[in-house]
Coordinates of C-alpha atoms and ligand atoms in Angstrom, one line a residue:
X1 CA -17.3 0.0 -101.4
X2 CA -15.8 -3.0 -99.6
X3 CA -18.5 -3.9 -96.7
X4 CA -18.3 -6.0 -93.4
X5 CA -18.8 -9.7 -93.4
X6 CA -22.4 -9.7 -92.3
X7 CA -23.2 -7.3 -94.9
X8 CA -21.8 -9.4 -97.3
X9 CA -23.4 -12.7 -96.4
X10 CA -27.1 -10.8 -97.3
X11 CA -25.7 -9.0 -100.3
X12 CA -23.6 -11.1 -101.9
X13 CA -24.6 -12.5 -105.0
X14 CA -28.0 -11.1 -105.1
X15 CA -30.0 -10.3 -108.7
X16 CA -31.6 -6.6 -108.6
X17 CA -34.6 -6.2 -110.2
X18 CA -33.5 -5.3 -114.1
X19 CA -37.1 -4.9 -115.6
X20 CA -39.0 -2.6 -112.8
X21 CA -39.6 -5.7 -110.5
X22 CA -37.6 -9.1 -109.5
X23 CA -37.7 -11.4 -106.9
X24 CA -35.5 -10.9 -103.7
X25 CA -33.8 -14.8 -104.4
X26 CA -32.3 -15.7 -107.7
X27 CA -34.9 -18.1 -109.5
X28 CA -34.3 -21.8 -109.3
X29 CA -33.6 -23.0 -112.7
X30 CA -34.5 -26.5 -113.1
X31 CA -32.4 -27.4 -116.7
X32 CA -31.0 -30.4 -118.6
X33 CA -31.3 -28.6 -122.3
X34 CA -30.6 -25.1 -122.7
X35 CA -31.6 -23.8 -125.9
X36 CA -29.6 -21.1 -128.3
X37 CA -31.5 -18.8 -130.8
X38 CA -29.0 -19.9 -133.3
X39 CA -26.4 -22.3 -134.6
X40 CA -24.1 -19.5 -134.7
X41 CA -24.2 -18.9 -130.9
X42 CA -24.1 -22.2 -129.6
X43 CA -20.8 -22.5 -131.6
X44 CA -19.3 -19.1 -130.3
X45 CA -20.4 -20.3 -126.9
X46 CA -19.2 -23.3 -126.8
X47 CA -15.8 -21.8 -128.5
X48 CA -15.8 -19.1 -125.1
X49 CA -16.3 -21.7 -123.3
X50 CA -13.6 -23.8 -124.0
X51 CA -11.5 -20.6 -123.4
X52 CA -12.3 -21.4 -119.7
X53 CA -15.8 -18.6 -119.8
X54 CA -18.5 -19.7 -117.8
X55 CA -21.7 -19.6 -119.6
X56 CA -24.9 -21.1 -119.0
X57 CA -24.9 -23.7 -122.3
X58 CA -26.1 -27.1 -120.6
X59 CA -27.6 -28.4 -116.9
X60 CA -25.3 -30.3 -115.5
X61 CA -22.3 -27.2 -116.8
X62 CA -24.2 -24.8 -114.2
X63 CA -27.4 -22.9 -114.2
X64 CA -27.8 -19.1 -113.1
X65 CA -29.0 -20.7 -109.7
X66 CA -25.3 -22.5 -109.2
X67 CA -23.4 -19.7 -110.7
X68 CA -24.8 -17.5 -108.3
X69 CA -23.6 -19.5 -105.3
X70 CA -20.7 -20.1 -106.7
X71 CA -20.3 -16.1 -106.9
X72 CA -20.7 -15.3 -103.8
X73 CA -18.5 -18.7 -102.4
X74 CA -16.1 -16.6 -104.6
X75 CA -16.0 -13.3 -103.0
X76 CA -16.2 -14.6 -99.4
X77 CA -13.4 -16.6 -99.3
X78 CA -11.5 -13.9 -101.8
X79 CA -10.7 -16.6 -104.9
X80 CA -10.6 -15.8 -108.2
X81 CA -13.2 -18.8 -109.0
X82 CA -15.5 -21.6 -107.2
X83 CA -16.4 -25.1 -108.6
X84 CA -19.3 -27.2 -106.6
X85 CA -19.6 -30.5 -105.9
X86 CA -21.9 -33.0 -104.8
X87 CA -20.4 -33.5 -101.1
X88 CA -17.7 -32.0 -99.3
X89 CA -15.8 -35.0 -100.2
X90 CA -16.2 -35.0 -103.5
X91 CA -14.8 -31.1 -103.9
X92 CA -11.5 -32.4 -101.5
X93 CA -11.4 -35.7 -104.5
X94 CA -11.9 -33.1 -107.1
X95 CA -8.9 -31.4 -105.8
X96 CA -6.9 -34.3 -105.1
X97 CA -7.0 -36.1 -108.8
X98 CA -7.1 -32.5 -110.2
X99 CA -3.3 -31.3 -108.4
X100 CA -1.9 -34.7 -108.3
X101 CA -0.1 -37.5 -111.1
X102 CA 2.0 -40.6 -110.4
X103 CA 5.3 -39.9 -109.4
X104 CA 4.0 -36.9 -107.1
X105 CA 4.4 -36.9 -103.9
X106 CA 1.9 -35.1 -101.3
X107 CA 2.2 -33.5 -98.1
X108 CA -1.1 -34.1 -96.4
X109 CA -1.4 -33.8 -91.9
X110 CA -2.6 -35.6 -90.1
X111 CA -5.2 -34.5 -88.6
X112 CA -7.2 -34.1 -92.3
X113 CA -11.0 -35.3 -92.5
X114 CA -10.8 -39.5 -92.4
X115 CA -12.3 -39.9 -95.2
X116 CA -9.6 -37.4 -97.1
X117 CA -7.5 -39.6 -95.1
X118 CA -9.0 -42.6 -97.1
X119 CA -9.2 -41.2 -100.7
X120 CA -5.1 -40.8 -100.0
X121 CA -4.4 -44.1 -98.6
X122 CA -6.9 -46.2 -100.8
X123 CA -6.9 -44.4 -103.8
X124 CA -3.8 -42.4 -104.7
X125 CA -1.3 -44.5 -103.2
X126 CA -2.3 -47.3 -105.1
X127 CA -2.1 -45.0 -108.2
X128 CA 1.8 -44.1 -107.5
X129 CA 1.2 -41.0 -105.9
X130 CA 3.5 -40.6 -103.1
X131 CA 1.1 -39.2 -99.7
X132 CA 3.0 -38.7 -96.5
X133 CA 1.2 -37.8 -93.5
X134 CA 3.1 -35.0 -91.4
X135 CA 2.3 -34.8 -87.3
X136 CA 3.3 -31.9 -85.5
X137 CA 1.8 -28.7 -87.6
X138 CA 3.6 -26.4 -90.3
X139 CA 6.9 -27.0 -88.5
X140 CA 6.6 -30.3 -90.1
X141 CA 6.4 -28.8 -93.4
X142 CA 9.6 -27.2 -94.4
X143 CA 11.5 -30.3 -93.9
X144 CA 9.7 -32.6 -95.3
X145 CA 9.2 -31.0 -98.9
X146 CA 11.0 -33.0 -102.0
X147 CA 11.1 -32.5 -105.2
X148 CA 8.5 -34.2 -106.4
X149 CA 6.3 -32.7 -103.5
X150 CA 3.1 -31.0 -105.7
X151 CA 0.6 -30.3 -102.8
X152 CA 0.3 -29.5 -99.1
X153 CA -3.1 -30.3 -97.8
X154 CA -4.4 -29.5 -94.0
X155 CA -7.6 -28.9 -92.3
X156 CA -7.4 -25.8 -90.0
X157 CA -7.9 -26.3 -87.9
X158 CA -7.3 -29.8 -87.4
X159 CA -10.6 -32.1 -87.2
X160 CA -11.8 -33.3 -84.2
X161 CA -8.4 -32.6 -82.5
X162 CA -8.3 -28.9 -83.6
X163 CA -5.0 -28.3 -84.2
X164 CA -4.3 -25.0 -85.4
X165 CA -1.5 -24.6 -88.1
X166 CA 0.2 -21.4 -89.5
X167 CA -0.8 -21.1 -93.2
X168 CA 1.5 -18.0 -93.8
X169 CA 4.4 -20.0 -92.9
X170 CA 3.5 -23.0 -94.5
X171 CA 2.9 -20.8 -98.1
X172 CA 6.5 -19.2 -96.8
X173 CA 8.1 -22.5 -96.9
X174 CA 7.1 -23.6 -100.4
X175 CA 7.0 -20.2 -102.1
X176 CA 8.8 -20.6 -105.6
X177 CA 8.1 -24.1 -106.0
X178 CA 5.2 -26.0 -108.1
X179 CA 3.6 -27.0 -105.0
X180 CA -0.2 -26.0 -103.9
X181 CA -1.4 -25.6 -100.4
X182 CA -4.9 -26.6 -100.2
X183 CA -6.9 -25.7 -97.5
X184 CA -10.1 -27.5 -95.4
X185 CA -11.9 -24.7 -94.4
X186 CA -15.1 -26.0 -93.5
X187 CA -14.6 -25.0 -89.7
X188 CA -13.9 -21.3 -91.2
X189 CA -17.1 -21.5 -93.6
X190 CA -18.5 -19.2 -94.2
X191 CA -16.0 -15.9 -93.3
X192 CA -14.3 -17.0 -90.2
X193 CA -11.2 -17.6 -92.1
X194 CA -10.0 -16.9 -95.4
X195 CA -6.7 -19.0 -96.2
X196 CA -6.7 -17.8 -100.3
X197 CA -6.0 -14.1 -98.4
X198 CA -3.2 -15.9 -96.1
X199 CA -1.1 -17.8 -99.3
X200 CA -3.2 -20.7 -99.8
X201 CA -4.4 -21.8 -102.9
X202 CA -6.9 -23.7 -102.4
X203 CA -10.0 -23.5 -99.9
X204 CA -12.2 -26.4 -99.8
X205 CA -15.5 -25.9 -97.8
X206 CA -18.2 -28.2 -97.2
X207 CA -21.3 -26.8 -97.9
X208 CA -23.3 -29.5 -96.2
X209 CA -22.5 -27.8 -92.6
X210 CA -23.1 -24.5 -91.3
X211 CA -23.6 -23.1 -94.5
X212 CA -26.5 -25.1 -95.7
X213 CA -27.0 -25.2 -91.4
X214 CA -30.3 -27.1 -91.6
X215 CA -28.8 -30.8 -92.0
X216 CA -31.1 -31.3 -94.9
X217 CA -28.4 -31.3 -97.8
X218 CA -24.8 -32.7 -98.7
X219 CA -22.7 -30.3 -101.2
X220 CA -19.0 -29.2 -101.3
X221 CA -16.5 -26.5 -102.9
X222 CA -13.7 -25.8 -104.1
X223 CA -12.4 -21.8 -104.3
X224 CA -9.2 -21.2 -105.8
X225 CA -6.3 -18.4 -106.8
X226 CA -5.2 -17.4 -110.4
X227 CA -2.3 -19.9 -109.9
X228 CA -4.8 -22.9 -110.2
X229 CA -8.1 -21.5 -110.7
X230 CA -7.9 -22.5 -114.9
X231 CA -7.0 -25.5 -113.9
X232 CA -9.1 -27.1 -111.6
X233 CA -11.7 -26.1 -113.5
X234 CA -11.2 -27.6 -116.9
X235 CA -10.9 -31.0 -115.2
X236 CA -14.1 -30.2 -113.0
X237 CA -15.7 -29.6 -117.0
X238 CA -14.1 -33.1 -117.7
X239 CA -15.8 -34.6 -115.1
X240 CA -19.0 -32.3 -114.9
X241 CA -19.6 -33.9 -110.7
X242 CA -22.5 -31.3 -110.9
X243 CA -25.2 -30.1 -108.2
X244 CA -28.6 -29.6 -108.6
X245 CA -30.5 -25.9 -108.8
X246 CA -32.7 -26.9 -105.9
X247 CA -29.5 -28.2 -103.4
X248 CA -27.7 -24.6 -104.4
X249 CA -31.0 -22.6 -103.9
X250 CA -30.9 -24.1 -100.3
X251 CA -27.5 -23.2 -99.6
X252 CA -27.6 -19.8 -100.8
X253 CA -30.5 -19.8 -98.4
X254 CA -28.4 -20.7 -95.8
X255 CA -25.9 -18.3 -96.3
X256 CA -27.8 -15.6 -96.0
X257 CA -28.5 -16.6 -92.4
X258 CA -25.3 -18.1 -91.4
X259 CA -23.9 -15.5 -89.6
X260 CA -26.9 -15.1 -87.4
X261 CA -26.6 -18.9 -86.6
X262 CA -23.3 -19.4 -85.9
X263 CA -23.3 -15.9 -84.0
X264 CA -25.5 -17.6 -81.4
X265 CA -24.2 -21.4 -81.3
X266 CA -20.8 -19.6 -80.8
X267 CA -22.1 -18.1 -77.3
X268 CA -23.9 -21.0 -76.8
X269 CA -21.0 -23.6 -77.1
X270 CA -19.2 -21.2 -74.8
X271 CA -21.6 -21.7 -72.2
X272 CA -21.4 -25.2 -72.2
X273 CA -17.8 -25.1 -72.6
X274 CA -17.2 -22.4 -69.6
X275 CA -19.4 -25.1 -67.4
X276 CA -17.4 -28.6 -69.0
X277 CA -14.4 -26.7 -68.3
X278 CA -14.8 -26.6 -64.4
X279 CA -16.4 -30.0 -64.1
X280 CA -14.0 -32.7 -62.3
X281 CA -14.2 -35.5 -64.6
X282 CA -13.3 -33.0 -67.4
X283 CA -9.4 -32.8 -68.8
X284 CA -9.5 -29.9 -71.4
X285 CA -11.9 -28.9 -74.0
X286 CA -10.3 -28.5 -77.6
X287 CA -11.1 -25.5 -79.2
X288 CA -8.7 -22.4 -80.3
X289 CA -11.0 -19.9 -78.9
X290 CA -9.9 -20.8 -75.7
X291 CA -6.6 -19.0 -74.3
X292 CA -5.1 -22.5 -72.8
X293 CA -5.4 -23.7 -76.2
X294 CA -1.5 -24.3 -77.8
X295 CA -2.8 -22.9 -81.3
X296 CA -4.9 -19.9 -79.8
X297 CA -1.9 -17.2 -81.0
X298 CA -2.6 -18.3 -84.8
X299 CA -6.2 -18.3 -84.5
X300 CA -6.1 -15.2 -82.5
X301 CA -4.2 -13.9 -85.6
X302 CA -5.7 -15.5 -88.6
X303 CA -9.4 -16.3 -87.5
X304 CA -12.2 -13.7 -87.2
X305 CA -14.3 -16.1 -84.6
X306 CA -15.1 -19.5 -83.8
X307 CA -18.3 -21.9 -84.2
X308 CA -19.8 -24.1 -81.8
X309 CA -17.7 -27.3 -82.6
X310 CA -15.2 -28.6 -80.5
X311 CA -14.2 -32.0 -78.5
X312 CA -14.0 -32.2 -74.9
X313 CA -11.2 -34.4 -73.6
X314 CA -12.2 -36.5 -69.7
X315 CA -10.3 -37.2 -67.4
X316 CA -7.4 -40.2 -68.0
X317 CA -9.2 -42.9 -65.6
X318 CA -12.1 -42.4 -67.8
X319 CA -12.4 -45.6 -70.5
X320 CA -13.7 -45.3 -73.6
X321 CA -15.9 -47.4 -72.6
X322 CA -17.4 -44.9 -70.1
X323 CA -17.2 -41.8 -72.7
X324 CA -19.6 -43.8 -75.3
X325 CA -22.0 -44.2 -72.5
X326 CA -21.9 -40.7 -71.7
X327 CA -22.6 -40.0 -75.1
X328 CA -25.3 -42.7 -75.2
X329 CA -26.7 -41.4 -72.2
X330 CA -27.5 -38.1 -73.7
X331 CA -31.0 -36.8 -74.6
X332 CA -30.9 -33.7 -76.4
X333 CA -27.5 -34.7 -78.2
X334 CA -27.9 -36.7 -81.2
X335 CA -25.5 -39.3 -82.0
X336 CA -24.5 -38.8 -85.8
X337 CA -21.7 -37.5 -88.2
X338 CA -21.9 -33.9 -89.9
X339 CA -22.4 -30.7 -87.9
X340 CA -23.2 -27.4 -88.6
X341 CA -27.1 -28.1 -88.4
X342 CA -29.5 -26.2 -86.1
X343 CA -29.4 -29.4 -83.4
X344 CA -27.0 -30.2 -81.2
X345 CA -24.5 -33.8 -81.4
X346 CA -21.9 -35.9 -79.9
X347 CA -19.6 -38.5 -80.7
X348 CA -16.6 -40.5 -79.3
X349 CA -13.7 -41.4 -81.8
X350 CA -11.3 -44.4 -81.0
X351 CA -7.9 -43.6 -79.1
X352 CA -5.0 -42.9 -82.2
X353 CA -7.7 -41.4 -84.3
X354 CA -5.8 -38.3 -85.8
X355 CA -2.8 -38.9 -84.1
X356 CA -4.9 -38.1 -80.7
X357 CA -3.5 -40.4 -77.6
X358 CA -4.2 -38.2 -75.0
X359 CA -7.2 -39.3 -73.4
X360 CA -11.0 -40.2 -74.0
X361 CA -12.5 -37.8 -76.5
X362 CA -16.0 -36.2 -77.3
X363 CA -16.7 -34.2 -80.1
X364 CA -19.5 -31.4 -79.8
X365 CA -21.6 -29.8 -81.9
X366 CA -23.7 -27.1 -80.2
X367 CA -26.8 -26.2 -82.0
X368 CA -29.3 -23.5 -81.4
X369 CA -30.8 -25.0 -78.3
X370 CA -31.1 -23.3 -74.7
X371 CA -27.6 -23.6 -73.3
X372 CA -29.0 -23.8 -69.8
X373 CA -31.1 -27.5 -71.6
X374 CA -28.1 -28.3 -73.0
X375 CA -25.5 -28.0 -70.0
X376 CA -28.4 -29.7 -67.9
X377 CA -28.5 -32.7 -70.4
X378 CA -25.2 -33.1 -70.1
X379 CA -24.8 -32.9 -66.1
X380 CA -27.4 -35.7 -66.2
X381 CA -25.4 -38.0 -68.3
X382 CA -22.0 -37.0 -66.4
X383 CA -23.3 -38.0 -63.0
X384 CA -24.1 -41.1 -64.5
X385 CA -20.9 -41.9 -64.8
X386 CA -19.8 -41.6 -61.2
X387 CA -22.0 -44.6 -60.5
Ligands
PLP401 C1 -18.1 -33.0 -93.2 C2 -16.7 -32.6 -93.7 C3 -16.3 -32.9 -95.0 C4 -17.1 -33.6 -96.0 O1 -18.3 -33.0 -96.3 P1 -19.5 -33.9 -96.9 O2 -20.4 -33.0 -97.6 O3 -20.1 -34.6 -95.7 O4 -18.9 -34.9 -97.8 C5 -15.0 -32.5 -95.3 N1 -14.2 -31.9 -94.4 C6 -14.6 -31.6 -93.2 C7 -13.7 -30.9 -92.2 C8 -15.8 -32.0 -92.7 O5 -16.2 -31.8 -91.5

C-alpha cells in the first residue's frame, strides 16, 4: 500500500521489532572495524560488493544507522539509490566530478547555489571541462545543448531569486542524448518536490536544512535513477566522503518531524509575507507560492507546497546600503547563512548576485517563531528606515 507523504515521513525506514521487542529508532552504530565470522564471508562480501551490493563491511562504507537514512532519502524522493555526504556541497561536488571529464561541457543556470557556482568556475573549468551558465530558465536549454554537453544542473527553484524552471521540458529537450539533469532540491526537501518522478536524474538535497531543521549539523545527498545510480556510486566507494552514525541519527530524527515544521513556518512565512506585501517600501516578495509570481504555473504543477524561505525585494530608491541596515536592525532575525532551522534569518546579497538586478534584496527564513513577533520585529526595523 502506497501511503501519503506525512505517513511516509514517520514510517519510512523504520526497524520493527524482529526478536519480541526493538527500539522505536534504528540504533546508532558507532564502527571503524566490522568483524566477519569467517574468511570465507568477508571474501564473498567483499566480491557482492564490488558487484555494486551495499553491505555493511567497514565504517566509513556505511553502517545500518546511514543505510537506513539513506533508505528512506530513497523512497521519498522516488530514486533507485542515495549516497551521503558530509555537506550539501560536497554531495553537488560528488556529482559534479562523478558526471563530468575534460572535454565535457556543462549546462549549469544561473541561479545555482554560489558555492556550486564556485566548484564550476574554480575547479572544473581549470580541469577542461567546459561550464556555461544559462539565464533565462529551461527555454535556455534546448538551444544551448552541444555535443559534448554531459549534464544540465539547476536549483528549483532558483536560490535566493527563486526562479522556477520546468524540469519536464528540460528532460524533453535532452531525451536520447548522454546528458544528465541534476537537480538542487533542497528547497523541495523533504517531499515538496520530486524531480527523479519529473525526468531528472539526479536530486541533490542538503540535509543540513529543513531536514536536519535544528541548525545543529551539515550533511548532503545525492538520490539518483537506474541511468546513473551504479555509477555515482562506485566513485562515491572510490572516494568513501563518508558521514558519521551520530550526524545520520539526527537527521533521520529530523525527518520524522519535518513535515510538522515546515507545515507551520509555511503559514508562518505567509503571514509575514501577506503583511511585507502591503507595506510601501516593499517591491515584491519572491516566492512561487505567490500568484504574481512569473514561475507560480510550474510550481503550481510540479510542487506539493512551499517552505518558509523566500527574499523580499524594496522598493528601487532603497540602497543597499539601507537594506543591510534593515537587516542589521533586526532583533529576532539572525544574520547568518543556512536555513531550514527552527529560528528565523535575514540576509542582503550584492546587486548581480544570480543574475538579480532588479532592486535591493532580502532573503528570509521564517522559523517557528510567533508571526505576530516576527512581523512586529520587522515593522520596527522598517520604520527605521524612513528616518
Ligand atoms: C545550503 C545549500 C547547499 C549546501 O549545503 P551545505 O550542507 O551547507 O553544504 C546546497 N544547495 C542549496 C540550495 C543550499 O541552500
Amino acid at each position: 500500500m502506497t501511503h501519503r507523504d506525512k505517513t511516509r515521513l514517520v514510517h519510512v525506514s523504520r526497524t520493527r521489532p524482529a526478536e519480541g521487542t526493538g527500539p522505536v529508532n534504528p540504533p546508532i552504530v558507532r564502527t571503524s572495524t566490522v568483524l566477519y565470522k569467517d574468511m570465507a564471508t568477508l571474501r564473498s562480501m567483499a566480491v557482492r560488493r564490488s558487484r555494486g551490493e551495499r553491505l555493511f563491511t567497514y565504517g566509513i562504507r556505511g553502517t545500518p544507522t546511514t543505510f537506513a537514512l539513506e533508505d528512506a532519502l530513497t523512497e521519498i524522493e522516488q530514486g533507485s539509490r542515495t549516497m551521503l555526504f558530509p555537506s550539501g556541497l560536497a554531495a553537488i561536488a560528488h556529482v559534479f566530478l562523478s558526471v563530468l571529464k575534460p572535454g565535457d561541457h556543462a549546462l549549469l543556470a544561473e541561479t545555482i547555489y554560489g558555492p556550486a557556482r564556485g566548484i564550476a568556475e574554480h575547479y572544473l573549468a581549470e580541469r577542461g571541462i567546459e561550464c556555461e551558465f544559462y539565464p533565462g530558465g529551461h527555454e535556455e536549454v534546448g538551444r544551448r545543448l552541444r555535443p559534448a554537453t554531459r549534464l544540465v544542473y539547476l536549483d528549483n527553484p532558483g536560490s535566493i531569486v527563486f526562479d522556477v524552471q520546468d524540469v519536464p521540458a528540460i528532460a524533453k529537450a535532452v531525451a536520447g542524448r548522454d546528458i544528465l539533469v541534476a537537480v538542487d532540491n533542497t528547497w523541495g526537501a523533504p517531499g515538496l518536490y520530486r524531480p527523479l518522478a519529473l525526468g531528472a536524474d539526479i536530486s541533490i538535497v542538503a540535509i543540513t536544512k529543513y531536514i536536519a531543521g535544528h541548525s545543529d549539523l551539515a550533511m548532503g545527498s545525492v538520490t539518483a535513477n537506474d541511468r546513473c545510480a551504479d555509477r555515482l556510486w562506485a566513485d562515491a566507494n572510490l572516494f568513501c566522503e563518508s558521514v558519521s552514525p551520530d550526524e545520520a541519527y539526527l537527521a533521520l530524527r529530523g525527518l520524522r518531524t519535518a513535515a510538522a515544521r515546515m507545515t507551520m513556518q509555511q503559514a508562518h512565512a505567509a503571514a509575514v509575507i501577506r503583511w511585507l506585501e502591503r507595506h510601501p517600501l516593499i517591491d515584491r516578495i519572491l516566492y512561487p507560492a505567490l500568484e504574481t509570481h512569473p514561475g507560480h504555473a510550474i510550481w503550481k504543477r510540479d510542487f506539493c507546497g512551499a517552505n518558509s524561505l523566500f527574499s523580499l525585494v524594496f522598493r528601487p530608491d532603497i540602497t543597499q546600503q539601507q537594506a543591510n541596515r534593515f537587516v542589521d536592525r533586526l532583533e529576532l532575525f539572525g544574520i547568518g547563512a543556512s536555513w531550514g532551522g527552527f529560528e528565523s534569518l535575514a540576509l542582503t546579497y550584492p546587486q548581480g548576485v544570480n543574475g538579480w538586478s532588479g532592486g535591493s534584496l532580502v532573503r528570509l527564513h521564517i522559523g517557528l517563531e510567533d508571526p505576530a513577533d516576527l512581523i512586529a520585529d520587522i515593522e520596527q526595523a522598517l520604520d527605521a528606515l524612513d528616518t
